[in-house]
CSV table of C-alpha atoms and ligand atoms in Angstrom, one decimal:
chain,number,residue,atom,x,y,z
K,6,UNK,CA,100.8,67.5,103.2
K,7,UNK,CA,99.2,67.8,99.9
K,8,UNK,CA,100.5,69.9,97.0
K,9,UNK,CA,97.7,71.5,94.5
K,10,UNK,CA,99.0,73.4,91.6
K,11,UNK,CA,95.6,73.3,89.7
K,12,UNK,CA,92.9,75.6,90.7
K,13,UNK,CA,89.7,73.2,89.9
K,14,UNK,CA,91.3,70.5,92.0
K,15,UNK,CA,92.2,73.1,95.5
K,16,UNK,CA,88.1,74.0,95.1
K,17,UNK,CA,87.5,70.2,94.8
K,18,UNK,CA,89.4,69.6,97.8
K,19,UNK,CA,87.5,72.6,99.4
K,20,UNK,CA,84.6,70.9,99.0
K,21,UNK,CA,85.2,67.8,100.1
K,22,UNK,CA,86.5,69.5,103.5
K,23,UNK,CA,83.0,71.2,103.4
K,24,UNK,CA,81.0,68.0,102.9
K,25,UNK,CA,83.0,66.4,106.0
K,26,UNK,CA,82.1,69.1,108.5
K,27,UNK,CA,85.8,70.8,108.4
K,28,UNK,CA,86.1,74.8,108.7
K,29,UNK,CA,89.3,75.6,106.5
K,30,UNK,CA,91.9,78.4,106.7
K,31,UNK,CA,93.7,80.0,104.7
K,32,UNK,CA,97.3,81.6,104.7
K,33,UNK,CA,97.3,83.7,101.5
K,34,UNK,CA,101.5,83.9,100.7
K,35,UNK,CA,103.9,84.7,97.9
K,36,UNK,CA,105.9,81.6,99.6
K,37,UNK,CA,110.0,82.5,101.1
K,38,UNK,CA,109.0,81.4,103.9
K,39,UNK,CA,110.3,82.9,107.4
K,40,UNK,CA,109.2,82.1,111.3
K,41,UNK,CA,106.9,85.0,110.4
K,42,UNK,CA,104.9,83.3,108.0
K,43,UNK,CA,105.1,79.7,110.6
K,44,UNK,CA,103.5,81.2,113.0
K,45,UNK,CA,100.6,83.3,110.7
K,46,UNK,CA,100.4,79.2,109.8
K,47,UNK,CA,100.1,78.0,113.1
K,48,UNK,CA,97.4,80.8,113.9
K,49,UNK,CA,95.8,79.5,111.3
K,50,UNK,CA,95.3,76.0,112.7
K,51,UNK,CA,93.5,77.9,115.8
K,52,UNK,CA,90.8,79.4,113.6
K,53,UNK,CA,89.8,75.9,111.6
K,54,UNK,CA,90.2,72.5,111.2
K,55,UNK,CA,92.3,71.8,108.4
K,56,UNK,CA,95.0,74.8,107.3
K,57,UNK,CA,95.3,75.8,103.3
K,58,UNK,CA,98.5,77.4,102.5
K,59,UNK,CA,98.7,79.4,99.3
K,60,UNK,CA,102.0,80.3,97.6
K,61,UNK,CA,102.1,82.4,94.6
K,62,UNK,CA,104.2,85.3,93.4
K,63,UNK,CA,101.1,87.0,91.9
K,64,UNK,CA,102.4,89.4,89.3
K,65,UNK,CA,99.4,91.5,89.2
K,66,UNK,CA,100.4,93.4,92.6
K,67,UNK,CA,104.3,94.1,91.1
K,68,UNK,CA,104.9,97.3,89.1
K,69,UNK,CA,106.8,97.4,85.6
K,70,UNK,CA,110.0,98.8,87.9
K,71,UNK,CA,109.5,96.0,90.9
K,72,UNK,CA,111.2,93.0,91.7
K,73,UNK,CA,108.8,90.3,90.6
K,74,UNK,CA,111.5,88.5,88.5
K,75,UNK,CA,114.0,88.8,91.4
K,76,UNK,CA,111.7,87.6,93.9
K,77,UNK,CA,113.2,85.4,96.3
K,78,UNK,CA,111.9,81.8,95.5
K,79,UNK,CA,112.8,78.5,97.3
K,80,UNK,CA,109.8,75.9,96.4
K,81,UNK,CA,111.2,72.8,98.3
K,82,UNK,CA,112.3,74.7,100.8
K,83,UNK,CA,109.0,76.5,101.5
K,84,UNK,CA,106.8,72.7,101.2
K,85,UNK,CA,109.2,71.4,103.8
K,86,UNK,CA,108.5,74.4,106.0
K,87,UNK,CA,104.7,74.3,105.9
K,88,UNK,CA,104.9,70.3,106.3
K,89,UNK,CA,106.9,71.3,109.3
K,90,UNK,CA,103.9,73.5,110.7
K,91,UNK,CA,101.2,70.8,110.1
K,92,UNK,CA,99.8,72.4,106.6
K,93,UNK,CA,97.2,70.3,105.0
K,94,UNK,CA,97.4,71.3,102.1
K,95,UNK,CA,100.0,73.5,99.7
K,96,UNK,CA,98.0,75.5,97.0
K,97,UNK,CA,100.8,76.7,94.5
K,98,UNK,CA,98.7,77.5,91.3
K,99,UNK,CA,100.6,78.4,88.0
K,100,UNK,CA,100.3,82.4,86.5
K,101,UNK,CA,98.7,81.2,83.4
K,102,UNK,CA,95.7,79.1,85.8
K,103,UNK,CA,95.2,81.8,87.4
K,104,UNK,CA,95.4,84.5,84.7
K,105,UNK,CA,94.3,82.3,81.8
K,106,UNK,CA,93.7,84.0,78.4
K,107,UNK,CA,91.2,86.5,77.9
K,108,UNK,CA,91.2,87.4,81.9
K,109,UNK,CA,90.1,90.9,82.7
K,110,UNK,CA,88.3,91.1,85.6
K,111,UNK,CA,90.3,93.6,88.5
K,112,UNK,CA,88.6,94.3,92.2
K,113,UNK,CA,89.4,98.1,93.2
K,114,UNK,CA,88.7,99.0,97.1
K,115,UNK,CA,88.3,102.5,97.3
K,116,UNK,CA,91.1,105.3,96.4
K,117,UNK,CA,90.4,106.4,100.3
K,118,UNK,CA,92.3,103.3,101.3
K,119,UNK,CA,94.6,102.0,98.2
K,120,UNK,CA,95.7,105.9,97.0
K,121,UNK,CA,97.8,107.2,99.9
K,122,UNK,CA,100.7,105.0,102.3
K,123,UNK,CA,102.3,102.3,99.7
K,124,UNK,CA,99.7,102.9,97.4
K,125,UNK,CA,101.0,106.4,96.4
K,126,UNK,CA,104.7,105.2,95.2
K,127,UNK,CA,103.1,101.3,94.0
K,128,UNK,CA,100.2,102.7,91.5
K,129,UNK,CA,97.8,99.2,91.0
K,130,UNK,CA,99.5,97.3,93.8
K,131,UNK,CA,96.6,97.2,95.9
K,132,UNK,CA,94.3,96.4,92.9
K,133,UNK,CA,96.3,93.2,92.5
K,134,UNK,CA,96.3,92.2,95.7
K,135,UNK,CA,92.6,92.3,95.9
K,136,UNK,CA,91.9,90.7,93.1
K,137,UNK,CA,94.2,88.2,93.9
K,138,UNK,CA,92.8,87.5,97.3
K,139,UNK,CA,89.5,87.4,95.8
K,140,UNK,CA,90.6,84.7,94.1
K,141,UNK,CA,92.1,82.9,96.1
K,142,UNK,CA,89.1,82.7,98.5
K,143,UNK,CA,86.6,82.2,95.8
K,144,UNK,CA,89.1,79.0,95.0
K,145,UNK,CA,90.0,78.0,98.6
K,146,UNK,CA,86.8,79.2,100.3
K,147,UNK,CA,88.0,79.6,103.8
K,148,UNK,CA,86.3,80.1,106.7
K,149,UNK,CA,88.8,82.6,107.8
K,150,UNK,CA,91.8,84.2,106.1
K,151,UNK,CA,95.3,85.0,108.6
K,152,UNK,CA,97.3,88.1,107.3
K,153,UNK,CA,100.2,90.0,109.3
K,154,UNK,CA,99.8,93.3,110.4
K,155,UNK,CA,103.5,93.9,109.4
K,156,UNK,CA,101.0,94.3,106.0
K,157,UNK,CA,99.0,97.4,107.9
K,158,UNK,CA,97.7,98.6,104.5
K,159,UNK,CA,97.1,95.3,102.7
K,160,UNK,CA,95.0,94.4,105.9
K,161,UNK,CA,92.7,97.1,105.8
K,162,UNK,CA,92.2,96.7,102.6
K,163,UNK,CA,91.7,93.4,102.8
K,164,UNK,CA,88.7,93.9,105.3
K,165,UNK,CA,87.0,96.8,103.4
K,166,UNK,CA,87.0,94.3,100.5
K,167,UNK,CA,85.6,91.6,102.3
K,168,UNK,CA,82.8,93.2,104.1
K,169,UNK,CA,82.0,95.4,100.9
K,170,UNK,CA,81.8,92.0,98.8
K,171,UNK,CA,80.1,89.7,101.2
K,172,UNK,CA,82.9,87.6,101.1
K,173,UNK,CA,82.1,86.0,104.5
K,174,UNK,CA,85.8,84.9,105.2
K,175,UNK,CA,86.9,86.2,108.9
K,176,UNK,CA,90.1,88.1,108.5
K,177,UNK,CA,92.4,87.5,110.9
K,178,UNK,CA,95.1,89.6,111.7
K,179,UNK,CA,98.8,88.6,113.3
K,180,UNK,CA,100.7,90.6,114.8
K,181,UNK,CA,104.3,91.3,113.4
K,182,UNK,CA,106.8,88.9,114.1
K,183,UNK,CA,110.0,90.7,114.8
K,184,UNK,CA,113.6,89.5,114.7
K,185,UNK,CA,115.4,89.8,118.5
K,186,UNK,CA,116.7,93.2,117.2
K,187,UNK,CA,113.5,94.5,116.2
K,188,UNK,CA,113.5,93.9,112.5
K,189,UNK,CA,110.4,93.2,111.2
K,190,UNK,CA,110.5,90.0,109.2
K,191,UNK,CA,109.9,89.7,105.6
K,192,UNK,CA,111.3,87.7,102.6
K,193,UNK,CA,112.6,90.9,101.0
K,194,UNK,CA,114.7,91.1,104.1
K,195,UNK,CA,116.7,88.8,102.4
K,196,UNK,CA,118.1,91.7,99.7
K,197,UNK,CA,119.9,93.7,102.7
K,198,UNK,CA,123.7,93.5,102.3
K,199,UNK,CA,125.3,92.6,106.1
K,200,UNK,CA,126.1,96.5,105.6
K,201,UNK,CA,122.7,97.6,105.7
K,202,UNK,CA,121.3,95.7,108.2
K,203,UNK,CA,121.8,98.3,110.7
K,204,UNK,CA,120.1,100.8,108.5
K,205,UNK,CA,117.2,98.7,108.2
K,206,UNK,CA,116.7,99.0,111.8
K,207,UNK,CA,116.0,102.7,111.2
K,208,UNK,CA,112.2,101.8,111.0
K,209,UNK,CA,111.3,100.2,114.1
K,210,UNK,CA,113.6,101.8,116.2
K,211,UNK,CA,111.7,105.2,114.7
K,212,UNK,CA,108.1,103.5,115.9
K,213,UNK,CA,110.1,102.9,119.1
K,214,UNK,CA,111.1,106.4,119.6
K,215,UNK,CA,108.0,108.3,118.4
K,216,UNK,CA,106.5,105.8,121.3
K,217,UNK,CA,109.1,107.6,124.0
K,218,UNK,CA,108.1,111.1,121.8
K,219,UNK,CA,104.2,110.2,122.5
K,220,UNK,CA,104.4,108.9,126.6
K,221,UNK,CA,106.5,112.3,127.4
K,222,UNK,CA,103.4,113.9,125.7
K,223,UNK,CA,103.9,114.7,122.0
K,224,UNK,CA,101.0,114.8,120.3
K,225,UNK,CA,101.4,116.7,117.0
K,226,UNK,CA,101.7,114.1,113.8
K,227,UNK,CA,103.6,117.0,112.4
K,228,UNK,CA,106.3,117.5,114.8
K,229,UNK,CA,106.6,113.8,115.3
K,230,UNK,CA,107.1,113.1,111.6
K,231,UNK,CA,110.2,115.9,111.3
K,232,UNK,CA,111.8,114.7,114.3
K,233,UNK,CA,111.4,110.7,112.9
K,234,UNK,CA,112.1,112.0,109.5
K,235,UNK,CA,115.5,113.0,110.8
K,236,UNK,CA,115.9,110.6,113.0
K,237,UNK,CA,115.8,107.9,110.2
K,238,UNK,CA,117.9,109.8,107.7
K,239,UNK,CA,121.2,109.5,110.2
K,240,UNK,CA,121.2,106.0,109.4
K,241,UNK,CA,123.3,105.4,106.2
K,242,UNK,CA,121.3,105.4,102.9
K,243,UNK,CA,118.7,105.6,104.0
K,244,UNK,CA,115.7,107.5,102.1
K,245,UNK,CA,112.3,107.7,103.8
K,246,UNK,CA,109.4,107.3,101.5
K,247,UNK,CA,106.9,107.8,103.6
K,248,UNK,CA,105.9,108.5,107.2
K,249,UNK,CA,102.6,108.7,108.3
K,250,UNK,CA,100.2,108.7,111.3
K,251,UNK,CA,97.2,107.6,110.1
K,252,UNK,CA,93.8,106.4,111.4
K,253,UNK,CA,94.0,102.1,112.0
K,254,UNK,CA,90.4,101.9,110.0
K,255,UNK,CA,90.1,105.0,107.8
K,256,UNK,CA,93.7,105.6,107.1
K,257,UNK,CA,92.9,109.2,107.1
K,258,UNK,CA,95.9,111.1,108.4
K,259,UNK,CA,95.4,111.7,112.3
K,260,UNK,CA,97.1,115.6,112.9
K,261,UNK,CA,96.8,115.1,116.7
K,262,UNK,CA,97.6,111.2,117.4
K,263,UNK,CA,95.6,109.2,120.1
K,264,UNK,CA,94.7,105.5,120.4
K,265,UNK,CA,93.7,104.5,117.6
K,266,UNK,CA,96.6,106.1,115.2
K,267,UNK,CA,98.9,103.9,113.9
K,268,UNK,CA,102.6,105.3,112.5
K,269,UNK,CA,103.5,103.4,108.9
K,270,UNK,CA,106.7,103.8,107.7
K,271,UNK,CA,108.5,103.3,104.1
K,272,UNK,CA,112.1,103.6,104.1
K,273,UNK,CA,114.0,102.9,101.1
K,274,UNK,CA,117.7,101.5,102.3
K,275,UNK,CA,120.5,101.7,99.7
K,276,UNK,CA,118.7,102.5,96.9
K,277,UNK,CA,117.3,99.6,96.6
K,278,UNK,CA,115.4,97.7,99.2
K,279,UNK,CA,112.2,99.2,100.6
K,280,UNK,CA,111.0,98.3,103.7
K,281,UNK,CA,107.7,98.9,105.8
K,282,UNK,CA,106.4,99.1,109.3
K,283,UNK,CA,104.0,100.1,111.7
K,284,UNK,CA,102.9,100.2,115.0
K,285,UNK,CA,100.6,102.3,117.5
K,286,UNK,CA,102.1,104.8,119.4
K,287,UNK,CA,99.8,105.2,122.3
K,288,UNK,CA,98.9,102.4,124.1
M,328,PAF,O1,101.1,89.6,101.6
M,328,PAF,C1,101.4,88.9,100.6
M,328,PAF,O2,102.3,88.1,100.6
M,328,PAF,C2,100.6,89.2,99.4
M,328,PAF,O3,100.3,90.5,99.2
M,328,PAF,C3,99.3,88.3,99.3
M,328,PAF,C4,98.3,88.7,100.4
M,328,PAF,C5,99.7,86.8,99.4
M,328,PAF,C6,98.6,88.5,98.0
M,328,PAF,O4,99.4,88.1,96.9
């Protein structure tokens, strides 16, 4: 597997897979890796012919109070990983490449989609996250792009930007890996003490029982959130920050949920660490 650190060269590279005839994706990641990220990799390697990995804790997508500094970062650990699930090539630029001096160009999708969900408590997050996927395709040039859906928000985002700008990547979208007990997986999983790991379960087993809600007949968005809102709040410190049944493709808040709502959950546990998920309640 080949490690590029320097922008110029990953486009170089990019290139050269062009010039041979090779369709590349990408997996855009801030790097800690977990089996959820392994398999968004080996996705990946269904969609193309040769698989780009990015890694990069992109500080333009953390607020002043977030944990960019305590993000969880294991480098040799993460290049052994992706060898392990046949990566071509490991793209790990530097902050100062890809913010050099005198940067100050930001991509803003819509407040329709970035304002409400995670983007109400993480002002700028989703401004960052464009911009940084921007770049990252405009450097990498994929043919398509593999995101999670744990990432509900980031994802539809993510398209809206790409179809608005032309970008011509495909996106695709993985489905949440879970841990046996339901956990979503993330690297920020990794901050839960062994005491709150039950309380972190709060969030899917609330999808799981606004799903029981839903097939006995409960429509309403409204009673569904008080009853889920309670629900989560008998775990221990536990602190919901949002709940919300929203449209998959809009985001607009569905009152009356069918088909194509999606419940996305923020739960703050201890304090501390927040956690996200989502899922469809109606089949
Ligand atoms: O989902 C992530 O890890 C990040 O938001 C992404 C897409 C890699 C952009 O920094």
């Amino acid at each position: 597997m080949l490690i590029i650190h320097h922008p110029a060269a990953m486009t170089a590279w990019a290139k050269e897979q062009a010039k041979a005839g090779r369709s590349i994706a990408l997996v855009p990641t801030m790097g800690y890796f977990h089996e959820g990220h392994l398999s968004l990799m080996r996705t990946a390697a269904r969609h193309a012919d040769v698989v780009a990995v990015s890694l990069f804790v992109n500080p333009t997508q953390f607020g002043p109070q977030e944990d960019l500094a305590a993000y969880p970062r294991n480098f040799e650990r993460d290049q052994a990983m992706a060898e392990g699930a046949g990566v071509q090539v490991l793209f790990a630029p530097e902050a100062a490449d890809m913010y050099p001096a005198g940067f100050c160009t930001t991509v803003t999708v819509g407040k329709e989609l970035t304002d409400q969900l995670c983007g109400a408590s993480r002002p700028g997050h989703f401004a960052g996250v464009a911009t940084v996927v921007c770049k990252l395709f405009q450097i990498v040039r994929p043919d398509a792009a593999v995101f999670g859906e744990k990432d509900f928000q980031q994802l539809a985002v993510i398209r809206r930007m790409t179809a608005d700008l032309n970008l011509g990547v495909e996106i695709v979208a993985h489905p949440t890996v879970r841990e046996e007990d339901g956990l979503a997986m993330s690297s920020r999983n990794t901050y839960l003490a062994p005491s709150q790991r039950e309380a972190a379960l709060s969030l899917s087993r609330a999808i799981a029982l606004a799903r029981k809600m839903a097939a006995e007949g409960e429509r309403s968005a409204e009673r569904l959130t008080a009853e889920l809102r309670d629900f989560i709040h008998s775990f221990p410190a536990t602190a919901v920050d949002y709940i919300s049944f929203v449209d998959q493709d809009s985001l607009r808040p569905a009152e009356e949920i069918d088909a194509q709502t999606v419940l996305a959950l923020a739960v703050k546990i201890g304090g501390k660490v927040r956690l996200i998920d989502n899922g469809k309640v109606l089949a």
